[in-house]
Short mmCIF file of C-alpha atoms in Angstrom, two decimals:
data_model
loop_
_atom_site.label_atom_id
_atom_site.label_comp_id
_atom_site.label_asym_id
_atom_site.label_seq_id
_atom_site.Cartn_x
_atom_site.Cartn_y
_atom_site.Cartn_z
CA MET X 1 -47.88 17.43 -131.41
CA ALA X 2 -50.24 18.06 -128.32
CA VAL X 3 -48.08 21.44 -128.56
CA ALA X 4 -49.62 22.83 -131.71
CA ALA X 5 -52.74 20.88 -131.52
CA ASP X 6 -52.80 23.63 -128.34
CA ARG X 7 -51.66 26.36 -129.98
CA SER X 8 -54.24 25.73 -132.95
CA ALA X 9 -56.71 25.49 -130.77
CA ARG X 10 -56.25 28.72 -128.67
CA THR X 11 -55.86 30.28 -132.42
CA ARG X 12 -59.78 29.22 -133.24
CA ALA X 13 -60.94 30.50 -130.29
CA ALA X 14 -59.01 33.91 -129.95
CA LEU X 15 -60.61 33.96 -133.83
CA LEU X 16 -64.22 33.18 -133.01
CA ALA X 17 -63.51 35.46 -129.85
CA ALA X 18 -62.45 38.27 -132.01
CA ALA X 19 -65.38 38.30 -134.77
CA GLN X 20 -67.85 38.39 -132.41
CA THR X 21 -66.28 41.36 -130.70
CA VAL X 22 -65.80 43.24 -134.16
CA PHE X 23 -69.66 41.62 -135.69
CA ALA X 24 -71.31 43.36 -132.94
CA ALA X 25 -68.90 46.54 -133.20
CA LYS X 26 -70.29 47.10 -137.11
CA GLY X 27 -72.32 44.82 -137.63
CA TYR X 28 -71.90 41.62 -140.27
CA GLY X 29 -71.75 43.64 -143.54
CA ASP X 30 -69.66 46.06 -142.24
CA ALA X 31 -66.79 44.37 -140.70
CA ASN X 32 -64.34 41.98 -142.48
CA VAL X 33 -60.85 39.31 -142.68
CA ASP X 34 -59.09 42.41 -141.64
CA ASP X 35 -60.65 43.76 -138.56
CA ILE X 36 -60.82 39.91 -137.44
CA VAL X 37 -57.45 39.44 -137.57
CA ALA X 38 -56.92 42.96 -136.08
CA ALA X 39 -58.71 41.77 -133.06
CA ALA X 40 -57.35 38.91 -132.16
CA GLY X 41 -53.57 40.29 -133.17
CA ARG X 42 -53.14 37.10 -135.56
CA ALA X 43 -52.07 36.92 -139.19
CA ARG X 44 -54.47 37.87 -142.33
CA GLY X 45 -53.32 34.17 -143.11
CA THR X 46 -53.74 32.42 -140.69
CA PHE X 47 -57.36 33.33 -140.48
CA TYR X 48 -57.97 31.48 -143.41
CA LEU X 49 -56.38 27.84 -141.89
CA HIS X 50 -58.97 28.10 -139.60
CA PHE X 51 -62.04 29.29 -141.95
CA GLU X 52 -63.29 29.65 -145.26
CA ASN X 53 -63.99 33.30 -145.03
CA LYS X 54 -66.45 35.09 -142.92
CA ALA X 55 -69.51 33.76 -143.50
CA ALA X 56 -67.78 30.02 -142.32
CA ILE X 57 -66.29 32.05 -138.84
CA PHE X 58 -70.29 33.20 -137.97
CA ALA X 59 -71.57 29.49 -138.66
CA ALA X 60 -68.76 28.48 -136.19
CA LEU X 61 -70.08 31.61 -134.23
CA LEU X 62 -73.06 30.26 -133.96
CA ASP X 63 -72.11 26.52 -133.67
CA ASP X 64 -70.34 27.00 -130.37
CA VAL X 65 -73.05 29.23 -128.93
CA SER X 66 -75.44 25.98 -129.73
CA ALA X 67 -72.71 23.16 -128.66
CA GLU X 68 -72.32 24.97 -124.97
CA MET X 69 -76.15 25.44 -123.92
CA ALA X 70 -76.62 21.60 -125.68
CA ASP X 71 -74.47 20.97 -122.69
CA GLN X 72 -75.72 23.14 -119.88
CA ALA X 73 -79.51 21.61 -120.43
CA ARG X 74 -77.81 17.48 -121.23
CA SER X 75 -76.48 17.49 -117.51
CA ILE X 76 -79.99 18.44 -116.01
CA TRP X 77 -81.54 16.27 -116.19
CA GLN X 78 -83.30 13.73 -114.12
CA ALA X 79 -85.70 11.09 -115.31
CA ASP X 80 -87.19 10.74 -112.29
CA ARG X 81 -88.28 14.67 -111.82
CA PRO X 82 -88.89 15.26 -115.70
CA PHE X 83 -91.26 18.68 -114.62
CA GLU X 84 -88.22 19.91 -112.72
CA SER X 85 -85.81 18.51 -114.93
CA VAL X 86 -87.52 20.53 -117.66
CA LEU X 87 -88.21 23.83 -115.52
CA ALA X 88 -84.49 24.04 -114.71
CA SER X 89 -83.86 23.15 -118.16
CA ILE X 90 -85.61 25.99 -119.35
CA ARG X 91 -84.17 28.60 -117.12
CA THR X 92 -80.68 28.10 -117.86
CA TYR X 93 -81.69 28.01 -121.62
CA LEU X 94 -83.07 32.10 -121.11
CA ASP X 95 -80.21 32.41 -118.73
CA ASP X 96 -77.70 31.21 -121.80
CA PHE X 97 -79.70 33.56 -125.23
CA ALA X 98 -79.83 36.47 -121.77
CA ALA X 99 -75.61 36.19 -121.86
CA LYS X 100 -75.54 35.82 -125.51
CA ARG X 101 -78.39 38.16 -126.48
CA SER X 102 -76.32 40.14 -128.55
CA LEU X 103 -74.40 37.33 -130.95
CA TRP X 104 -78.93 36.20 -131.00
CA ARG X 105 -79.52 39.68 -132.44
CA LEU X 106 -76.81 39.74 -135.23
CA PHE X 107 -77.49 36.38 -135.73
CA ASP X 108 -81.15 37.63 -136.57
CA GLU X 109 -80.06 40.17 -138.48
CA VAL X 110 -78.21 38.47 -140.36
CA THR X 111 -79.81 35.66 -141.65
CA ALA X 112 -82.71 38.43 -142.02
CA THR X 113 -80.79 39.84 -144.30
CA ASP X 114 -78.57 37.38 -145.90
CA ARG X 115 -80.28 34.75 -148.14
CA GLU X 116 -77.56 32.83 -148.58
CA LEU X 117 -77.06 32.30 -145.06
CA ARG X 118 -80.53 31.52 -143.82
CA PRO X 119 -80.03 27.33 -144.50
CA LEU X 120 -78.13 28.41 -141.77
CA ARG X 121 -81.23 29.41 -139.43
CA ASP X 122 -82.68 26.82 -140.08
CA ARG X 123 -79.81 23.99 -139.76
CA TRP X 124 -79.18 25.69 -135.96
CA VAL X 125 -83.16 25.72 -135.82
CA ASP X 126 -83.69 21.68 -136.82
CA THR X 127 -80.44 20.82 -134.88
CA PHE X 128 -81.42 22.60 -131.72
CA ALA X 129 -85.22 21.13 -132.27
CA ALA X 130 -84.38 17.54 -132.97
CA ARG X 131 -81.86 17.20 -129.05
CA VAL X 132 -85.49 18.24 -127.93
CA GLN X 133 -87.05 15.67 -130.23
CA ARG X 134 -84.32 13.07 -128.20
CA GLY X 135 -85.51 14.57 -124.70
CA ILE X 136 -89.43 13.38 -125.60
CA GLU X 137 -88.29 10.28 -126.92
CA THR X 138 -87.12 9.07 -124.07
CA ALA X 139 -89.42 10.56 -121.91
CA PRO X 140 -91.23 8.28 -119.45
CA ASP X 141 -94.75 8.97 -119.63
CA GLY X 142 -95.59 9.59 -123.33
CA THR X 143 -96.33 6.19 -124.63
CA ASP X 144 -99.40 5.71 -125.91
CA ASP X 145 -98.87 9.16 -127.29
CA PRO X 146 -100.04 9.75 -131.11
CA LEU X 147 -98.06 13.00 -130.61
CA GLU X 148 -94.98 13.01 -133.19
CA PRO X 149 -91.81 13.65 -131.47
CA LYS X 150 -90.44 15.42 -134.13
CA VAL X 151 -93.79 17.97 -134.52
CA SER X 152 -93.66 18.25 -130.89
CA ALA X 153 -89.84 18.88 -130.29
CA HIS X 154 -89.85 21.27 -133.03
CA LEU X 155 -92.72 22.98 -132.17
CA LEU X 156 -91.58 22.87 -128.00
CA ALA X 157 -88.27 24.09 -129.27
CA GLY X 158 -89.46 26.81 -131.32
CA MET X 159 -91.77 28.64 -128.63
CA LEU X 160 -89.09 28.30 -126.45
CA ASP X 161 -86.45 30.36 -128.31
CA GLU X 162 -89.24 32.91 -129.90
CA ALA X 163 -89.29 33.63 -125.89
CA SER X 164 -86.08 34.69 -125.08
CA ARG X 165 -86.16 36.79 -128.29
CA GLN X 166 -89.57 38.32 -126.94
CA LEU X 167 -87.55 38.61 -123.13
CA TYR X 168 -83.93 40.00 -124.20
CA LEU X 169 -85.00 40.87 -127.36
CA GLU X 170 -87.57 42.84 -127.80
CA GLY X 171 -88.17 44.55 -124.31
CA TRP X 172 -91.07 42.23 -122.72
CA ALA X 173 -92.54 43.48 -119.39
CA ARG X 174 -92.70 39.87 -117.58
CA ASP X 175 -90.60 38.15 -115.16
CA PRO X 176 -88.66 35.49 -116.47
CA ASP X 177 -89.45 33.04 -113.22
CA GLU X 178 -92.86 33.63 -114.37
CA VAL X 179 -92.25 33.18 -117.99
CA ALA X 180 -89.89 30.02 -117.25
CA VAL X 181 -93.00 28.57 -115.20
CA HIS X 182 -95.53 28.57 -117.72
CA LEU X 183 -93.28 26.93 -120.87
CA ALA X 184 -92.19 24.01 -118.46
CA THR X 185 -95.89 24.17 -118.20
CA VAL X 186 -96.98 24.52 -121.38
CA TRP X 187 -94.19 21.54 -121.86
CA ALA X 188 -94.43 19.08 -119.13
CA ARG X 189 -98.15 18.82 -120.78
CA THR X 190 -97.58 18.65 -124.44
CA VAL X 191 -95.48 15.23 -124.38
CA GLY X 192 -96.85 13.94 -120.81
CA TYR X 193 -95.53 15.12 -118.20
CA ALA X 194 -97.14 15.04 -115.05
CA ALA X 195 -97.28 18.74 -114.19
CA ASP X 196 -96.92 17.16 -110.60
CA SER X 197 -95.26 14.12 -109.64
CA GLU X 198 -98.90 12.30 -109.04
CA SER X 199 -101.17 13.77 -111.86
CA ARG X 200 -101.71 13.90 -115.08
CA PRO X 201 -103.68 16.85 -117.04
CA THR X 202 -107.24 16.26 -116.11
CA GLY X 203 -110.27 19.04 -117.29
CA ARG X 204 -109.32 21.15 -114.24
CA ALA X 205 -105.39 22.40 -114.46
CA ARG X 206 -103.14 21.33 -111.44
CA GLU X 207 -100.29 22.77 -110.80
CA PRO X 208 -98.05 22.88 -107.70
CA ARG X 209 -96.76 25.95 -106.68
CA MET S 1 -114.40 61.37 -165.02
CA ALA S 2 -114.33 62.23 -161.41
CA ARG S 3 -114.70 58.67 -160.77
CA ARG S 4 -113.49 56.87 -163.22
CA GLN S 5 -109.83 58.63 -162.39
CA ARG S 6 -109.73 57.67 -158.94
CA GLN S 7 -110.17 54.64 -160.36
CA ARG S 8 -106.95 54.51 -162.55
CA THR S 9 -105.50 56.49 -160.61
CA GLU S 10 -106.31 53.13 -157.05
CA ARG S 11 -105.16 50.65 -160.32
CA SER S 12 -102.06 52.79 -161.27
CA ARG S 13 -101.29 51.72 -156.58
CA LEU S 14 -101.79 49.03 -156.86
CA CYS S 15 -99.86 48.36 -159.67
CA LEU S 16 -96.95 49.74 -158.01
CA LEU S 17 -97.65 47.74 -154.99
CA ASP S 18 -97.82 44.61 -156.45
CA ALA S 19 -94.58 45.21 -158.72
CA ALA S 20 -93.04 45.68 -155.81
CA ARG S 21 -93.74 42.67 -153.75
CA ALA S 22 -92.93 40.70 -157.10
CA VAL S 23 -89.72 42.75 -157.55
CA TYR S 24 -88.27 42.20 -153.75
CA GLY S 25 -88.93 38.64 -154.05
CA THR S 26 -86.67 37.89 -156.38
CA LYS S 27 -83.82 40.51 -155.14
CA GLY S 28 -83.96 41.42 -151.84
CA TYR S 29 -84.62 45.08 -150.86
CA GLN S 30 -81.15 45.81 -150.71
CA SER S 31 -80.29 45.00 -154.85
CA VAL S 32 -84.10 46.46 -155.45
CA SER S 33 -84.59 50.15 -157.46
CA VAL S 34 -87.65 52.28 -158.30
CA ALA S 35 -86.95 51.28 -161.95
CA GLU S 36 -87.29 48.17 -161.38
CA ILE S 37 -90.25 48.22 -160.28
CA ALA S 38 -91.24 50.91 -162.33
CA LYS S 39 -90.79 48.85 -165.28
CA ARG S 40 -92.44 45.61 -163.62
CA ALA S 41 -95.60 47.55 -163.14
CA GLY S 42 -95.83 48.97 -166.33
CA ARG S 43 -95.55 52.17 -165.42
CA ALA S 44 -93.27 55.24 -166.54
CA HIS S 45 -90.21 56.05 -163.65
CA GLY S 46 -91.65 59.39 -163.18
CA THR S 47 -95.40 58.07 -161.98
CA PHE S 48 -93.44 55.94 -159.32
CA TYR S 49 -93.20 59.20 -157.82
CA LEU S 50 -96.80 60.48 -157.84
CA TYR S 51 -97.30 57.63 -155.19
CA PHE S 52 -94.93 56.45 -153.77
CA ASP S 53 -91.48 59.18 -152.36
CA ASN S 54 -88.77 56.86 -152.78
CA LYS S 55 -88.52 52.31 -151.80
CA GLN S 56 -88.51 52.58 -148.31
CA ASP S 57 -92.17 54.59 -148.79
CA VAL S 58 -93.23 51.39 -150.94
CA TYR S 59 -92.23 48.21 -149.22
CA THR S 60 -93.51 50.28 -145.87
CA ALA S 61 -96.52 50.95 -148.22
CA LEU S 62 -96.93 46.98 -148.83
CA LEU S 63 -96.24 45.93 -145.44
CA ALA S 64 -98.84 47.86 -143.78
CA GLY S 65 -101.48 46.99 -146.27
CA PHE S 66 -100.44 42.94 -145.14
CA GLY S 67 -100.51 43.79 -141.74
CA ASP S 68 -104.14 44.86 -141.30
CA GLN S 69 -104.96 42.17 -143.15
CA THR S 70 -102.67 39.71 -140.98
CA ALA S 71 -104.60 41.46 -137.62
CA ALA S 72 -107.93 40.88 -138.93
CA ARG S 73 -106.85 37.00 -139.36
CA PHE S 74 -105.34 37.32 -136.32
CA ALA S 75 -108.19 38.95 -134.49
CA ASP S 76 -111.10 35.28 -136.03
CA LEU S 77 -108.98 32.97 -135.11
CA THR S 78 -111.58 30.55 -132.82
CA LEU S 79 -110.05 27.71 -130.93
CA THR S 80 -112.71 27.05 -128.52
CA ALA S 81 -114.85 25.08 -130.48
CA ASP S 82 -114.55 21.52 -132.00
CA PRO S 83 -111.16 20.16 -132.04
CA SER S 84 -112.09 19.54 -136.08
CA VAL S 85 -112.54 23.47 -136.01
CA ALA S 86 -109.73 24.16 -134.24
CA VAL S 87 -107.72 22.48 -137.32
CA ALA S 88 -109.53 23.52 -139.27
CA GLU S 89 -108.91 27.32 -138.33
CA LEU S 90 -105.43 26.12 -138.15
CA ARG S 91 -104.72 25.15 -141.20
CA THR S 92 -106.16 28.20 -142.65
CA LEU S 93 -103.39 30.44 -140.56
CA LEU S 94 -100.96 28.39 -141.39
CA THR S 95 -101.69 28.12 -145.31
CA ALA S 96 -102.10 32.34 -145.58
CA PHE S 97 -98.62 32.00 -143.48
CA ALA S 98 -97.13 30.24 -146.43
CA ARG S 99 -99.06 32.08 -149.52
CA ASP S 100 -96.98 34.86 -147.62
CA ARG S 101 -94.58 33.76 -146.60
CA ASP S 102 -92.49 36.36 -149.18
CA LEU S 103 -94.03 39.00 -147.20
CA TRP S 104 -93.45 38.02 -143.87
CA GLU S 105 -89.25 37.04 -144.74
CA LEU S 106 -89.66 41.21 -145.73
CA LEU S 107 -91.16 42.16 -142.25
CA GLU S 108 -87.98 39.96 -141.04
CA GLU S 109 -85.84 42.08 -142.98
CA LEU S 110 -86.78 45.81 -142.54
CA ALA S 111 -87.24 44.43 -138.86
CA ALA S 112 -83.43 44.49 -138.19
CA HIS S 113 -82.90 48.11 -138.25
CA ASP S 114 -86.17 49.93 -139.23
CA GLU S 115 -88.25 51.05 -135.95
CA SER S 116 -91.46 51.03 -137.70
CA ALA S 117 -91.18 47.36 -139.43
CA ALA S 118 -90.30 45.88 -135.65
CA ARG S 119 -93.44 47.42 -134.60
CA LEU S 120 -95.54 45.90 -137.01
CA ARG S 121 -93.81 43.04 -135.99
CA SER S 122 -94.96 43.59 -132.53
CA ASP S 123 -97.74 44.83 -132.38
CA LEU S 124 -99.15 41.35 -134.91
CA ARG S 125 -97.14 39.44 -132.21
CA ALA S 126 -99.69 40.87 -129.58
CA ALA S 127 -102.90 41.20 -131.43
CA LEU S 128 -102.27 37.07 -131.64
CA SER S 129 -101.58 36.83 -127.39
CA ARG S 130 -104.79 38.78 -127.51
CA ARG S 131 -107.12 36.39 -129.57
CA LEU S 132 -104.93 33.62 -128.03
CA ALA S 133 -105.88 34.72 -124.23
CA ASP S 134 -109.49 35.66 -124.92
CA ASN S 135 -110.03 31.61 -126.57
CA VAL S 136 -108.48 30.28 -123.38
CA ARG S 137 -110.66 31.74 -121.16
CA LEU S 138 -113.63 31.40 -123.39
CA THR S 139 -112.76 28.17 -122.32
CA GLY S 140 -113.80 28.15 -119.42
CA VAL S 141 -111.04 26.01 -117.58
CA ASP S 142 -109.55 26.79 -114.37
CA LEU S 143 -105.87 27.63 -114.58
CA ALA S 144 -105.24 26.85 -110.88
CA GLY S 145 -102.82 30.00 -110.31
CA LEU S 146 -101.64 30.10 -114.24
CA ASP S 147 -101.82 33.70 -116.27
CA GLN S 148 -104.74 33.29 -118.98
CA HIS S 149 -102.46 36.44 -120.47
CA LEU S 150 -98.77 34.32 -120.42
CA LEU S 151 -100.27 31.21 -121.85
CA GLY S 152 -101.72 33.36 -124.70
CA GLU S 153 -98.67 35.04 -125.43
CA LEU S 154 -96.32 31.42 -125.21
CA PHE S 155 -99.10 29.45 -127.57
CA ALA S 156 -99.23 33.22 -129.63
CA ALA S 157 -95.11 32.41 -129.63
CA MET S 158 -95.95 28.88 -131.05
CA ILE S 159 -97.08 30.55 -133.57
CA PHE S 160 -95.45 33.29 -134.58
CA ARG S 161 -92.49 31.52 -134.93
CA LEU S 162 -94.05 29.45 -138.05
CA ALA S 163 -95.06 32.76 -139.56
CA ARG S 164 -91.72 34.53 -138.91
CA LEU S 165 -89.29 31.26 -140.43
CA GLY S 166 -91.94 29.96 -142.51
CA HIS S 167 -89.69 26.76 -141.09
CA LEU S 168 -92.76 24.16 -140.33
CA PRO S 169 -91.41 20.47 -139.21
CA ASP S 170 -93.94 18.89 -140.55
CA THR S 171 -97.01 19.14 -143.66
CA ILE S 172 -99.17 22.17 -142.86
CA ASP S 173 -101.96 19.73 -142.12
CA VAL S 174 -99.97 17.32 -139.94
CA THR S 175 -98.38 20.91 -137.89
CA ALA S 176 -102.13 22.10 -137.46
CA ALA S 177 -103.27 18.81 -136.11
CA HIS S 178 -100.24 19.27 -133.54
CA LEU S 179 -100.87 22.86 -132.76
CA SER S 180 -105.03 21.65 -132.19
CA SER S 181 -103.52 18.89 -129.98
CA THR S 182 -101.33 21.11 -128.11
CA TRP S 183 -104.09 23.12 -127.24
CA ARG S 184 -106.36 21.18 -125.83
CA ARG S 185 -103.14 19.38 -123.99
CA VAL S 186 -102.28 22.56 -122.52
CA LEU S 187 -105.42 23.40 -121.92
CA GLY S 188 -106.97 19.90 -120.00
CA LEU S 189 -109.92 19.51 -122.79
CA PRO S 190 -111.01 15.80 -124.23
CA ASN S 191 -108.78 15.97 -127.29
CA ASP S 192 -110.68 12.38 -128.13
CA GLU S 193 -110.94 14.33 -131.91
CA LEU S 194 -107.19 13.62 -132.53
CA ASP S 195 -107.23 9.72 -131.85
CA SER S 196 -110.11 9.40 -134.05
CA ARG S 197 -108.56 10.98 -137.21
CA ARG S 198 -105.23 9.19 -136.72
CA THR S 199 -105.77 7.73 -139.31
CA ASP S 200 -105.98 10.89 -141.39
CA PHE S 201 -103.26 11.65 -142.28
CA VAL S 202 -99.79 10.05 -143.27
CA ILE S 203 -97.57 10.15 -139.43
CA GLY S 204 -93.79 10.28 -139.87
#
């Protein structure tokens, strides 16, 4: 049984990798299941054991990538150094986005053009924002905070994702490190982490260098 | 006589643009035909071609008008006054986004494949960024090494995202209040307005 499960997992992974290549090469619209199974070296029937159709494998690609990114972000958190943790998470997000940029470009194109896939995009946005929300809710400093974590999370996640697009899909001429520090500062001040470990944000902004 | 003719001409053109917008809303760019647009506008098929070369042309014109309007809206955005004014400004902006939802979708769809639509989108983003950077400067806070333009760009990213995807975290009122508070917190401006307005909107 373990062997069969293994083989199944490997087949699924092969199909996903093939799909990513085929989508990147042909675009989502022109790609089809036959292309994918050919690239994966598998039978057509095998595809349908794992995925219902082209849209389903595309959704699975997205889920896998976002799960990877979530895992990366989680392992960085250090409660006694919230600002540094946020900065590290943001840096990781930017790097992950850069590494998968062709997938994100594809994602944008497909969800913009194919109306049926739009719920997929909204679902992805909400999932990412929910993770950010949990991070905010378990944060040290923000208890007397009239801002709703759910709303702040959505806005901060949106800012981060949008900035990633600008850097890696739209040729924004900014140094990613400088962008990361500013993103982390906006984040930390919104949530109420001190920008440095001694003080809270005041009328005069202070930022450790 | 000539003036009336010009008015008729302008009216026909606007009618066709409105029709193109309406038809896009129901069908999406790929499926739309010139015939449908003309029919929706109550004009002869041939009349369409007096004003526009083809489908792409009418939608480019529609987006150009939308772009001008949106850029003007961004250029007016003022977040430097007291908190309730800032919230009202943001509320107005978000309301405009909702009303133009279909045009933002059209922009996203065309920008995926069309150079000039992609450029329009970048230009709009840049216009919002510039205005917000100005707003940062006008608040006069000491940024202590942070880049005023980059802060403007990041806050613009936060807002522009809402326009592009049309997916708000909550109602327009709640979202506007949070955007304003975020702005004030980031700049270290006093935010006591939010506390006094806490009971004014439903949370959760």
